[in-house]
Short mmCIF file of C-alpha atoms in Angstrom, two decimals:
data_model
loop_
_atom_site.label_atom_id
_atom_site.label_comp_id
_atom_site.label_asym_id
_atom_site.label_seq_id
_atom_site.Cartn_x
_atom_site.Cartn_y
_atom_site.Cartn_z
CA MET L 603 35.52 -46.87 -62.61
CA ILE L 604 37.13 -46.05 -65.92
CA LEU L 605 39.01 -48.92 -67.54
CA GLY L 606 42.21 -47.70 -69.12
CA LEU L 607 42.54 -44.60 -66.94
CA THR L 608 46.06 -43.35 -67.61
CA ARG L 609 48.80 -43.88 -65.05
CA GLY L 610 49.33 -40.14 -65.01
CA TRP L 611 46.27 -39.71 -62.77
CA SER L 612 47.55 -42.34 -60.35
CA LEU L 613 51.05 -40.82 -60.28
CA THR L 614 49.56 -37.40 -59.59
CA GLY L 615 47.64 -38.82 -56.64
CA TYR L 616 50.71 -40.52 -55.20
CA PHE L 617 52.81 -37.37 -55.73
CA ILE L 618 50.32 -35.30 -53.71
CA ALA L 619 50.22 -37.94 -50.97
CA VAL L 620 54.02 -38.08 -50.70
CA ILE L 621 54.21 -34.29 -50.38
CA LEU L 622 51.57 -34.28 -47.67
CA ILE L 623 53.10 -37.07 -45.57
CA LEU L 624 56.61 -35.69 -46.03
CA PRO L 625 56.55 -33.96 -42.59
CA LEU L 626 55.63 -37.23 -40.87
CA ILE L 627 58.38 -39.16 -42.67
CA ALA L 628 60.92 -36.40 -42.00
CA LEU L 629 59.95 -36.29 -38.33
CA ILE L 630 60.46 -40.03 -37.90
CA VAL L 631 63.81 -39.95 -39.72
CA GLN L 632 65.00 -36.91 -37.75
CA SER L 633 64.04 -38.53 -34.45
CA THR L 634 66.42 -41.44 -35.15
CA LEU L 635 69.46 -39.16 -35.52
CA PRO L 636 71.84 -38.89 -32.54
CA ASP L 637 71.49 -35.91 -30.22
CA GLU L 638 73.44 -36.72 -27.09
CA ALA L 639 73.55 -33.21 -25.64
CA VAL L 640 70.01 -31.81 -25.42
CA PHE L 641 67.82 -34.92 -25.44
CA SER L 642 70.02 -36.78 -22.96
CA HIS L 643 69.84 -33.78 -20.66
CA LEU L 644 66.05 -33.69 -20.95
CA PHE L 645 65.83 -37.44 -20.50
CA ASN L 646 67.82 -37.33 -17.27
CA THR L 647 66.08 -34.28 -15.80
CA VAL L 648 62.59 -33.20 -16.86
CA LEU L 649 61.36 -35.68 -19.48
CA PRO L 650 59.78 -38.08 -16.92
CA THR L 651 57.85 -35.10 -15.49
CA TYR L 652 56.69 -34.06 -18.99
CA ILE L 653 55.44 -37.57 -19.75
CA ALA L 654 53.80 -38.04 -16.35
CA ASN L 655 52.04 -34.67 -16.55
CA SER L 656 50.82 -35.36 -20.09
CA LEU L 657 49.39 -38.77 -19.18
CA LEU L 658 47.87 -37.54 -15.91
CA LEU L 659 46.29 -34.56 -17.66
CA MET L 660 44.80 -36.81 -20.36
CA LEU L 661 43.41 -39.11 -17.66
CA LEU L 662 41.90 -36.27 -15.60
CA VAL L 663 40.40 -34.49 -18.61
CA GLY L 664 38.95 -37.74 -19.95
CA LEU L 665 37.40 -38.52 -16.55
CA GLY L 666 36.16 -34.96 -16.03
CA SER L 667 34.62 -34.80 -19.50
CA LEU L 668 32.86 -38.12 -18.92
CA LEU L 669 31.35 -36.90 -15.64
CA LEU L 670 30.13 -33.70 -17.26
CA ALA L 671 28.86 -35.18 -20.52
CA ILE L 672 27.06 -38.41 -19.57
CA PRO L 673 24.29 -36.92 -17.38
CA ALA L 674 23.59 -34.19 -19.94
CA ALA L 675 23.59 -36.65 -22.85
CA TRP L 676 21.24 -39.09 -21.10
CA VAL L 677 18.62 -36.58 -19.91
CA ILE L 678 18.52 -34.93 -23.33
CA ALA L 679 18.35 -38.23 -25.22
CA ARG L 680 15.99 -40.11 -22.95
CA CYS L 681 13.99 -37.60 -20.90
CA ASP L 682 11.54 -34.81 -21.56
CA PHE L 683 11.95 -31.48 -19.76
CA PRO L 684 11.51 -27.78 -20.67
CA PHE L 685 13.90 -26.40 -23.34
CA ARG L 686 15.36 -29.86 -24.03
CA ARG L 687 15.38 -29.22 -27.80
CA TYR L 688 17.43 -26.06 -27.36
CA PHE L 689 19.97 -27.63 -25.04
CA GLN L 690 20.69 -30.49 -27.44
CA TRP L 691 22.61 -28.01 -29.64
CA LEU L 692 23.45 -25.31 -27.07
CA LEU L 693 25.69 -27.76 -25.22
CA LEU L 694 27.89 -27.96 -28.34
CA LEU L 695 28.80 -24.26 -28.08
CA PRO L 696 31.79 -24.72 -25.72
CA LEU L 697 33.67 -26.32 -28.64
CA ALA L 698 33.83 -22.86 -30.26
CA MET L 699 35.59 -21.35 -27.25
CA PRO L 700 39.43 -21.64 -27.30
CA ALA L 701 40.50 -23.25 -24.03
CA TYR L 702 43.21 -20.66 -23.32
CA ILE L 703 40.59 -17.88 -23.34
CA VAL L 704 38.45 -19.80 -20.84
CA ALA L 705 41.58 -20.37 -18.77
CA TYR L 706 42.33 -16.65 -18.72
CA VAL L 707 38.79 -15.69 -17.71
CA TYR L 708 38.64 -18.16 -14.81
CA THR L 709 42.15 -17.29 -13.66
CA ASP L 710 41.21 -13.62 -13.64
CA MET L 711 38.20 -14.45 -11.47
CA LEU L 712 39.65 -17.07 -9.12
CA ASP L 713 43.23 -15.90 -8.56
CA TYR L 714 44.25 -14.26 -5.27
CA ALA L 715 43.59 -10.78 -6.68
CA GLY L 716 40.37 -11.84 -8.40
CA PRO L 717 36.83 -10.84 -7.36
CA VAL L 718 35.96 -14.24 -5.82
CA GLN L 719 38.81 -14.31 -3.30
CA ARG L 720 38.50 -10.57 -2.64
CA THR L 721 34.83 -11.04 -1.76
CA LEU L 722 35.59 -13.99 0.51
CA ARG L 723 38.28 -12.00 2.33
CA ASP L 724 35.85 -9.12 2.82
CA TRP L 725 33.08 -11.37 4.11
CA PHE L 726 35.20 -13.40 6.55
CA GLU L 727 37.74 -10.64 7.33
CA TRP L 728 40.69 -12.75 6.25
CA GLN L 729 43.85 -10.69 6.08
CA SER L 730 46.35 -12.86 4.19
CA PRO L 731 46.59 -16.13 2.16
CA HIS L 732 47.63 -17.91 5.37
CA ASP L 733 44.18 -17.33 6.89
CA TYR L 734 42.36 -19.60 4.46
CA TYR L 735 42.78 -22.25 1.78
CA PHE L 736 41.75 -21.71 -1.82
CA PRO L 737 42.71 -24.23 -4.55
CA ALA L 738 45.23 -22.85 -7.06
CA ILE L 739 43.75 -22.39 -10.52
CA ARG L 740 47.22 -22.29 -12.10
CA SER L 741 47.90 -25.99 -11.62
CA LEU L 742 47.54 -29.30 -13.39
CA GLY L 743 44.16 -29.76 -11.72
CA GLY L 744 43.05 -26.31 -12.88
CA ALA L 745 44.13 -27.11 -16.44
CA ALA L 746 42.19 -30.39 -16.27
CA ILE L 747 39.00 -28.60 -15.17
CA ILE L 748 39.27 -25.95 -17.89
CA LEU L 749 39.97 -28.48 -20.64
CA SER L 750 37.10 -30.67 -19.39
CA LEU L 751 34.71 -27.72 -19.64
CA VAL L 752 35.76 -27.06 -23.24
CA LEU L 753 36.12 -30.64 -24.49
CA PHE L 754 33.19 -32.45 -22.87
CA PRO L 755 30.94 -31.80 -25.95
CA TYR L 756 32.92 -34.45 -27.88
CA ILE L 757 31.70 -37.12 -25.45
CA TYR L 758 28.28 -35.49 -25.05
CA LEU L 759 27.63 -35.60 -28.80
CA LEU L 760 28.63 -39.25 -29.21
CA ALA L 761 26.91 -40.37 -26.00
CA ARG L 762 23.68 -38.56 -26.88
CA THR L 763 23.62 -40.26 -30.28
CA ALA L 764 24.35 -43.64 -28.70
CA PHE L 765 21.55 -43.26 -26.12
CA MET L 766 19.07 -42.23 -28.83
CA GLU L 767 20.00 -45.19 -31.03
CA GLN L 768 19.50 -47.81 -28.34
CA SER L 769 16.68 -50.22 -29.01
CA SER L 770 13.39 -49.19 -27.42
CA SER L 771 12.35 -52.82 -27.00
CA LEU L 772 15.22 -53.39 -24.59
CA LEU L 773 14.19 -50.37 -22.52
CA TYR L 774 10.56 -51.54 -22.52
CA ALA L 775 11.78 -54.93 -21.28
CA SER L 776 13.71 -53.26 -18.46
CA ARG L 777 10.57 -51.35 -17.42
CA VAL L 778 8.47 -54.54 -17.46
CA MET L 779 11.06 -56.14 -15.21
CA GLY L 780 10.56 -53.33 -12.70
CA CYS L 781 13.67 -51.25 -13.39
CA SER L 782 13.42 -47.58 -12.48
CA PRO L 783 14.82 -45.01 -14.98
CA TRP L 784 18.01 -44.83 -12.89
CA ARG L 785 18.49 -48.63 -12.79
CA SER L 786 17.67 -48.84 -16.48
CA PHE L 787 20.35 -46.23 -17.18
CA TRP L 788 22.95 -47.86 -14.95
CA ARG L 789 22.38 -51.49 -15.93
CA LEU L 790 21.37 -51.16 -19.59
CA SER L 791 21.91 -47.78 -21.29
CA LEU L 792 25.37 -47.02 -19.91
CA PRO L 793 26.95 -50.44 -20.71
CA MET L 794 25.49 -50.35 -24.23
CA ALA L 795 26.96 -46.89 -24.80
CA ARG L 796 30.49 -47.88 -23.79
CA PRO L 797 31.89 -48.05 -27.36
CA ALA L 798 30.69 -44.50 -28.09
CA LEU L 799 32.05 -43.28 -24.76
CA ALA L 800 35.42 -44.89 -25.52
CA VAL L 801 35.55 -43.06 -28.87
CA GLY L 802 34.71 -39.78 -27.15
CA VAL L 803 37.33 -40.25 -24.45
CA ALA L 804 39.95 -41.08 -27.10
CA LEU L 805 39.09 -37.86 -28.99
CA VAL L 806 39.26 -35.82 -25.77
CA ALA L 807 42.59 -37.41 -24.88
CA MET L 808 44.01 -36.56 -28.32
CA GLU L 809 42.83 -32.95 -28.04
CA THR L 810 44.34 -32.75 -24.55
CA ALA L 811 47.66 -34.14 -25.77
CA ALA L 812 47.67 -31.56 -28.59
CA ASP L 813 46.79 -28.58 -26.38
CA PHE L 814 49.59 -26.08 -26.03
CA ALA L 815 48.12 -22.72 -25.08
CA THR L 816 46.25 -23.73 -21.91
CA VAL L 817 49.08 -25.72 -20.31
CA SER L 818 51.55 -23.03 -21.34
CA TYR L 819 49.41 -20.33 -19.69
CA PHE L 820 49.11 -22.41 -16.50
CA ALA L 821 52.88 -23.22 -16.62
CA VAL L 822 52.18 -26.96 -16.54
CA PRO L 823 55.10 -28.74 -18.25
CA THR L 824 53.84 -31.33 -20.77
CA LEU L 825 55.23 -32.92 -23.91
CA THR L 826 53.61 -30.20 -26.05
CA THR L 827 55.32 -27.38 -24.19
CA ALA L 828 58.54 -29.42 -24.19
CA VAL L 829 58.56 -29.59 -28.00
CA TYR L 830 57.99 -25.83 -28.19
CA ASP L 831 60.65 -24.96 -25.59
CA THR L 832 63.21 -27.40 -27.01
CA TRP L 833 63.01 -25.86 -30.47
CA LEU L 834 62.83 -22.19 -29.46
CA GLY L 835 64.94 -22.48 -26.29
CA TYR L 836 67.67 -24.98 -27.22
CA GLY L 837 67.41 -24.69 -31.02
CA SER L 838 67.72 -28.46 -31.34
CA LEU L 839 65.56 -29.79 -34.15
CA THR L 840 66.60 -33.39 -33.46
CA ALA L 841 65.69 -33.25 -29.76
CA ALA L 842 62.35 -31.62 -30.65
CA ALA L 843 61.77 -34.40 -33.20
CA LYS L 844 62.48 -37.07 -30.57
CA LEU L 845 59.96 -35.48 -28.21
CA SER L 846 57.49 -35.23 -31.07
CA ALA L 847 57.97 -38.94 -31.79
CA ILE L 848 57.00 -39.71 -28.18
CA MET L 849 53.86 -37.61 -28.64
CA LEU L 850 53.10 -39.41 -31.88
CA LEU L 851 53.25 -42.71 -30.02
CA VAL L 852 50.69 -41.41 -27.52
CA VAL L 853 48.40 -40.01 -30.23
CA PHE L 854 48.48 -43.13 -32.38
CA SER L 855 47.71 -45.23 -29.30
CA MET L 856 44.60 -43.12 -28.80
CA ILE L 857 43.67 -43.57 -32.46
CA GLY L 858 44.04 -47.34 -32.00
CA VAL L 859 41.65 -47.22 -29.03
CA GLU L 860 39.21 -45.13 -31.04
CA ARG L 861 39.28 -47.53 -34.04
CA PHE L 862 38.80 -50.55 -31.77
CA ALA L 863 35.83 -48.95 -30.03
CA ARG L 864 34.23 -47.86 -33.31
CA ARG L 865 34.43 -51.43 -34.63
CA LYS L 866 32.20 -52.54 -31.75
CA GLN L 867 29.88 -49.56 -32.19
CA GLN L 868 28.96 -50.60 -35.74
CA LEU L 869 27.48 -53.85 -34.46
CA PHE L 870 25.60 -52.03 -31.74
CA GLN L 871 23.98 -49.47 -34.00
CA LYS L 872 22.17 -52.11 -36.05
CA GLN L 873 19.64 -52.43 -33.22
CA SER L 874 18.60 -48.78 -33.35
CA SER L 875 15.03 -47.57 -33.13
CA PHE L 876 13.74 -44.77 -30.93
CA ASN L 877 10.54 -42.74 -30.78
CA GLU L 878 9.80 -39.42 -29.13
CA ALA L 879 7.10 -41.15 -27.09
CA ASP L 880 9.75 -43.38 -25.48
CA ARG L 881 11.19 -40.52 -23.42
CA TYR L 882 10.73 -40.47 -19.66
CA VAL L 883 8.44 -37.63 -18.61
CA LEU L 884 10.18 -36.14 -15.57
CA SER L 885 8.30 -34.89 -12.54
CA SER L 886 8.50 -31.16 -11.86
CA THR L 887 11.35 -31.49 -9.33
CA LYS L 888 13.43 -33.79 -11.54
CA ALA L 889 12.70 -31.64 -14.59
CA TRP L 890 14.01 -28.57 -12.75
CA ILE L 891 17.13 -30.51 -11.71
CA ALA L 892 17.76 -31.57 -15.33
CA LEU L 893 17.14 -28.04 -16.58
CA GLY L 894 19.38 -26.57 -13.86
CA TYR L 895 22.23 -28.97 -14.63
CA CYS L 896 22.20 -28.24 -18.37
CA THR L 897 21.93 -24.49 -17.71
CA LEU L 898 24.82 -24.54 -15.23
CA LEU L 899 26.99 -26.53 -17.65
CA LEU L 900 26.28 -24.12 -20.50
CA PHE L 901 26.84 -21.11 -18.25
CA LEU L 902 30.22 -22.28 -16.92
CA ALA L 903 31.56 -23.58 -20.24
CA PHE L 904 30.39 -20.88 -22.63
CA LEU L 905 28.08 -18.10 -21.44
CA LEU L 906 30.27 -16.82 -18.61
CA PRO L 907 33.56 -16.66 -20.61
CA PHE L 908 31.79 -15.20 -23.64
CA THR L 909 30.02 -12.56 -21.52
CA VAL L 910 33.32 -11.56 -19.91
CA LEU L 911 34.88 -11.28 -23.38
CA CYS L 912 32.05 -9.02 -24.51
CA VAL L 913 32.48 -6.81 -21.44
CA TYR L 914 36.22 -6.59 -22.10
CA ALA L 915 35.59 -5.75 -25.76
CA ILE L 916 33.17 -2.93 -24.87
CA ASP L 917 35.42 -1.46 -22.16
CA TYR L 918 38.57 -1.59 -24.31
CA PHE L 919 36.99 -1.02 -27.72
CA ASN L 920 39.06 2.06 -28.56
CA GLU L 921 42.33 0.26 -27.73
CA SER L 922 41.31 -2.87 -29.68
CA TRP L 923 39.84 -1.23 -32.79
CA ASP L 924 43.12 -0.24 -34.36
CA THR L 925 45.14 -0.95 -37.51
CA ARG L 926 46.72 -4.07 -35.96
CA PHE L 927 43.31 -5.68 -35.52
CA TRP L 928 42.52 -5.13 -39.20
CA GLN L 929 45.97 -6.16 -40.38
CA TYR L 930 45.98 -9.40 -38.38
CA SER L 931 42.38 -10.14 -39.42
CA LEU L 932 43.43 -9.76 -43.06
CA ASN L 933 46.44 -12.01 -42.44
CA SER L 934 44.15 -14.68 -41.01
CA LEU L 935 41.68 -14.31 -43.84
CA TYR L 936 44.12 -14.58 -46.72
CA ILE L 937 46.07 -17.47 -45.17
CA ALA L 938 42.82 -19.34 -44.49
CA ALA L 939 41.53 -18.58 -48.01
CA ILE L 940 44.69 -19.91 -49.67
CA VAL L 941 44.75 -23.03 -47.49
CA SER L 942 41.08 -23.66 -48.18
CA ALA L 943 41.54 -23.34 -51.98
CA VAL L 944 44.64 -25.54 -52.07
CA CYS L 945 43.06 -28.22 -49.88
CA MET L 946 39.93 -28.39 -52.02
CA LEU L 947 41.94 -28.60 -55.28
CA LEU L 948 44.17 -31.40 -53.99
CA SER L 949 41.23 -33.22 -52.40
CA LEU L 950 39.30 -33.07 -55.65
CA ILE L 951 42.18 -34.70 -57.54
CA LEU L 952 42.67 -37.37 -54.87
CA MET L 953 38.99 -38.25 -54.60
CA PHE L 954 38.46 -38.22 -58.37
CA VAL L 955 41.30 -40.71 -58.85
CA ARG L 956 39.91 -42.84 -56.05
CA ARG L 957 36.42 -42.71 -57.57
CA VAL L 958 37.16 -43.56 -61.20
CA SER L 959 40.34 -45.63 -61.09
CA PRO L 960 39.98 -49.39 -61.64
CA ARG L 961 43.11 -49.97 -59.52
CA LYS L 962 42.53 -50.68 -55.80
CA SER L 963 45.95 -49.25 -55.01
CA ASP L 964 44.63 -45.80 -55.96
CA TYR L 965 42.60 -45.75 -52.72
CA LEU L 966 45.87 -45.32 -50.85
CA PRO L 967 46.82 -41.69 -51.69
CA SER L 968 43.65 -40.21 -50.18
CA ARG L 969 44.12 -42.30 -47.03
CA LEU L 970 47.76 -41.34 -46.65
CA SER L 971 46.98 -37.67 -47.22
CA SER L 972 44.52 -37.67 -44.30
CA THR L 973 47.06 -38.75 -41.67
CA GLY L 974 48.22 -35.17 -41.00
CA TYR L 975 45.01 -34.37 -39.11
CA ALA L 976 46.10 -36.65 -36.27
CA LEU L 977 49.31 -34.69 -35.68
CA PRO L 978 49.26 -32.13 -32.85
CA GLY L 979 50.11 -28.62 -34.05
CA THR L 980 53.53 -28.44 -32.39
CA VAL L 981 54.51 -31.89 -33.70
CA LEU L 982 53.37 -30.96 -37.20
CA ALA L 983 55.37 -27.73 -37.05
CA ILE L 984 58.57 -29.64 -36.24
CA GLY L 985 57.75 -32.12 -39.01
CA VAL L 986 57.38 -29.24 -41.50
CA LEU L 987 60.56 -27.53 -40.35
CA VAL L 988 62.73 -30.61 -40.95
CA PRO L 989 62.29 -30.95 -44.75
CA LEU L 990 61.97 -27.21 -45.40
CA THR L 991 65.17 -26.47 -43.47
CA PHE L 992 66.93 -29.17 -45.48
CA ILE L 993 65.71 -27.62 -48.75
CA ASP L 994 66.71 -24.11 -47.61
CA PHE L 995 70.23 -25.26 -46.76
CA ALA L 996 70.50 -27.11 -50.07
CA ILE L 997 69.49 -23.96 -52.01
CA ASN L 998 72.02 -21.84 -50.12
CA ASP L 999 74.74 -24.46 -50.72
CA VAL L 1000 74.06 -24.25 -54.44
CA TYR L 1001 74.36 -20.46 -54.31
CA ASP L 1002 77.66 -20.78 -52.38
CA TRP L 1003 78.95 -23.23 -54.98
CA LEU L 1004 78.10 -20.70 -57.68
CA GLY L 1005 79.86 -17.97 -55.72
CA GLU L 1006 76.66 -16.03 -55.13
CA ARG L 1007 74.99 -14.86 -51.95
CA GLY L 1008 72.23 -17.27 -50.91
CA PRO L 1009 68.60 -16.20 -50.32
CA GLY L 1010 68.64 -17.33 -46.66
CA LEU L 1011 65.59 -18.99 -45.19
CA LEU L 1012 63.54 -18.95 -48.34
CA LEU L 1013 60.86 -21.42 -47.20
CA THR L 1014 61.07 -21.66 -43.41
CA GLY L 1015 61.13 -17.87 -43.04
CA SER L 1016 58.00 -17.24 -45.11
CA VAL L 1017 54.26 -17.83 -44.95
CA PHE L 1018 54.80 -20.80 -47.27
CA ALA L 1019 55.70 -22.96 -44.25
CA LEU L 1020 52.51 -21.83 -42.51
CA ILE L 1021 50.32 -22.59 -45.53
CA PHE L 1022 52.00 -25.95 -46.11
CA ALA L 1023 51.51 -26.99 -42.47
CA PHE L 1024 47.85 -25.97 -42.49
CA CYS L 1025 47.26 -27.91 -45.72
CA VAL L 1026 48.87 -31.03 -44.24
CA ARG L 1027 46.75 -30.76 -41.11
CA PHE L 1028 43.37 -29.83 -42.56
CA ILE L 1029 43.17 -31.60 -45.93
CA ALA L 1030 41.55 -34.53 -44.13
CA ILE L 1031 38.49 -32.31 -43.60
CA SER L 1032 38.09 -31.48 -47.29
CA ILE L 1033 38.71 -35.12 -48.28
CA GLY L 1034 36.01 -36.25 -45.85
CA SER L 1035 33.56 -33.69 -47.19
CA LEU L 1036 34.10 -34.78 -50.80
CA GLU L 1037 33.97 -38.44 -49.83
CA ASN L 1038 30.49 -37.98 -48.40
CA SER L 1039 29.35 -36.03 -51.46
CA TYR L 1040 30.71 -38.63 -53.89
CA LYS L 1041 28.66 -41.33 -52.14
CA ARG L 1042 25.50 -39.60 -53.34
CA ILE L 1043 26.53 -39.66 -57.03
CA SER L 1044 25.45 -42.80 -58.85
CA PRO L 1045 28.33 -44.67 -60.62
CA SER L 1046 26.00 -45.12 -63.60
CA LEU L 1047 26.48 -41.42 -64.38
CA ASP L 1048 30.22 -42.05 -64.83
CA MET L 1049 29.55 -45.00 -67.11
CA ALA L 1050 27.05 -43.04 -69.20
CA CYS L 1051 29.47 -40.15 -69.59
CA ILE L 1052 32.34 -42.38 -70.71
CA THR L 1053 30.03 -44.27 -73.08
CA LEU L 1054 29.22 -40.92 -74.72
CA GLY L 1055 32.91 -40.45 -75.45
CA GLN L 1056 33.83 -37.97 -72.72
CA THR L 1057 37.37 -37.95 -71.34
CA PRO L 1058 38.06 -38.31 -67.57
CA LEU L 1059 38.75 -34.56 -67.35
CA GLN L 1060 35.42 -33.78 -69.07
CA LEU L 1061 33.69 -36.18 -66.67
CA LEU L 1062 35.16 -34.27 -63.74
CA TRP L 1063 34.34 -30.84 -65.17
CA ARG L 1064 30.87 -31.43 -66.65
CA VAL L 1065 29.39 -34.04 -64.28
CA HIS L 1066 31.19 -34.31 -60.96
CA LEU L 1067 31.90 -30.64 -60.22
CA PRO L 1068 28.25 -29.47 -60.57
CA LEU L 1069 27.07 -32.32 -58.35
CA LEU L 1070 29.82 -31.75 -55.77
CA ARG L 1071 29.14 -28.03 -55.27
CA LYS L 1072 27.65 -28.40 -51.77
CA GLY L 1073 30.40 -30.75 -50.62
CA ILE L 1074 33.08 -28.44 -51.99
CA PHE L 1075 31.52 -25.43 -50.27
CA ALA L 1076 31.14 -27.25 -46.94
CA GLY L 1077 34.70 -28.62 -47.03
CA ALA L 1078 36.19 -25.28 -48.02
CA LEU L 1079 34.27 -23.52 -45.26
CA LEU L 1080 35.39 -25.97 -42.57
CA VAL L 1081 39.04 -25.82 -43.67
CA PHE L 1082 38.84 -22.02 -43.73
CA ILE L 1083 37.52 -21.87 -40.16
CA GLU L 1084 40.03 -24.37 -38.77
CA SER L 1085 42.86 -22.41 -40.40
CA MET L 1086 41.61 -19.21 -38.75
CA LYS L 1087 41.73 -20.86 -35.30
CA GLU L 1088 44.95 -22.92 -35.46
CA LEU L 1089 47.46 -21.67 -32.90
CA PRO L 1090 50.38 -24.05 -32.04
CA ALA L 1091 51.63 -24.50 -35.62
CA ALA L 1092 51.22 -20.76 -36.29
CA LEU L 1093 53.29 -19.88 -33.22
CA LEU L 1094 56.22 -22.01 -34.36
CA LEU L 1095 56.11 -21.39 -38.10
CA ARG L 1096 55.04 -17.74 -38.50
CA PRO L 1097 57.63 -15.48 -40.12
CA ILE L 1098 59.26 -12.84 -37.93
CA GLY L 1099 56.85 -9.94 -37.48
CA PHE L 1100 53.87 -11.84 -38.89
CA GLU L 1101 50.77 -12.24 -36.72
CA ASN L 1102 47.30 -13.59 -37.25
CA LEU L 1103 44.26 -13.38 -34.98
CA ALA L 1104 45.11 -16.55 -33.03
CA THR L 1105 48.72 -15.55 -32.27
CA TYR L 1106 47.61 -11.97 -31.60
CA VAL L 1107 45.09 -13.07 -28.94
CA PHE L 1108 47.49 -15.58 -27.39
CA GLN L 1109 50.11 -12.86 -27.07
CA PHE L 1110 47.70 -10.82 -24.93
CA VAL L 1111 46.78 -13.91 -22.90
CA SER L 1112 50.46 -14.58 -22.21
CA ASP L 1113 50.95 -10.93 -21.16
CA GLU L 1114 47.86 -11.07 -18.88
CA LYS L 1115 46.15 -8.41 -21.03
CA LEU L 1116 43.34 -10.26 -22.78
CA GLU L 1117 41.17 -7.15 -22.37
CA HIS L 1118 43.11 -5.54 -25.23
CA GLY L 1119 42.62 -8.57 -27.49
CA ALA L 1120 39.01 -9.35 -26.54
CA LEU L 1121 37.63 -8.06 -29.83
CA ALA L 1122 39.87 -10.40 -31.81
CA ALA L 1123 38.99 -13.25 -29.44
CA ILE L 1124 35.27 -12.69 -30.09
CA VAL L 1125 35.92 -12.92 -33.83
CA ILE L 1126 37.63 -16.30 -33.30
CA VAL L 1127 34.72 -17.56 -31.18
CA LEU L 1128 32.09 -16.40 -33.68
CA VAL L 1129 34.01 -18.02 -36.53
CA GLY L 1130 34.15 -21.23 -34.48
CA LEU L 1131 30.35 -21.23 -34.17
CA VAL L 1132 29.88 -21.75 -37.92
CA PRO L 1133 31.00 -25.42 -38.04
CA LEU L 1134 28.87 -26.16 -34.98
CA ILE L 1135 25.79 -24.77 -36.72
CA TYR L 1136 26.69 -26.83 -39.80
CA LEU L 1137 27.20 -29.94 -37.65
CA ASN L 1138 23.88 -29.48 -35.88
CA ARG L 1139 22.01 -29.00 -39.17
CA SER L 1140 23.64 -32.16 -40.56
CA LEU L 1141 22.58 -34.15 -37.50
CA GLU L 1142 19.02 -32.85 -37.72
CA GLN L 1143 18.82 -33.79 -41.42
CA GLN L 1144 20.13 -37.28 -40.65
CA GLY L 1145 17.60 -37.63 -37.84
#
């Protein structure tokens, strides 16, 4: 800390934090305003269905993800079978695949006109849909299965870590007491991993609540689609804000569950010790079953959709490789680059103030600035629209008062709204990256620098920045990638006629023509692989 650090640094930190939480404050204020017409109509007609579908979908996806992730996590953490080392990171790949692309691929295969049902009709000589039963993929259950396939790695990653950190002495004791590997898993490993599983389920539930594209494609009405339809269909910002406030309540409840579970997990992890020799050596039959399960999971969640995308891209390469692909790629790149630079600059200021300030209250701005990451994209978009619309109207009122023609939607009709929303949502990533990097810098360096007569700005420029290079690069890269992939906020906030890769691909998905956007979809998937590689390398270094 630096005694006597000027208040200007603290005020700058608080100013940044206020700007970044402005959408959340505006959303809460807007949701308290009266809106008898639209919201009352929704409340009396479809709102109960929206809420029920959202909660049921979160429950089904959480349960489905648990069932998929736990067996894979346990056999990889505790057993030895061929290719186990490869599967421990391969099973993270589904996170790179946007759920709406997986939904399109499976719908194309399993719908009435798809190859699966056509083959069944040919084999059994069925003539019409009345001759047989086939579950509808375009349903709430279908959406739950697709989202489970894409989101199970969250639980898999946390469960695998929890199983590996369990004390070996306890497992030895269970073996001495005659427990088989299955009984040891059921009576010891699984109960001890419950805090990690609860964290994973909470993360999956939050991602499910925030999903827009998949449920929209399957025509399943949820709170996310309700916010989107209320704003674009009814044009009621207040009703959309009220729906967003309901979603916020759900999301913050999940965060509360996650925090509670993590508190217990910290106590549990103190007992950790695990050796490679502690793994169960599976017999040939069981090893093949473990290998087959992991292979099937990887095939269904990633390899099959990605292969179909590649086939589409090859077959429709001439239609996809056009000026729109390049233009929308450039749009994605420059928006992501600006967001990444702004987030890193603001994060650097916030974390520097937090690092060197002697005042405990200066911890608060960085914490407040990170809250935007918890907001679903559609909710954040409404929160951004509220203050920017107010500012736009105020500017036009001033022009009217001066007798001049106003500029119109100066902020809400430009890419500024898009960049602002992305910064609010993703600055938590850059703050987290810098926070980890700052932990590795000894405070004695700060003291030595100040003792030598350097100012706080010189300390930041000459000492901190060179030592933070890796953290800055990692944070900027992760923010860049997330900005490339973000869809719900981009759909609501993009200027008229503006497209990026995510909205471009979703447009083809909505029109049932993903084949024409497969090339762009592959770019999104490949970009999404970068943070997974980074995450896996970080875990290996920690191990």
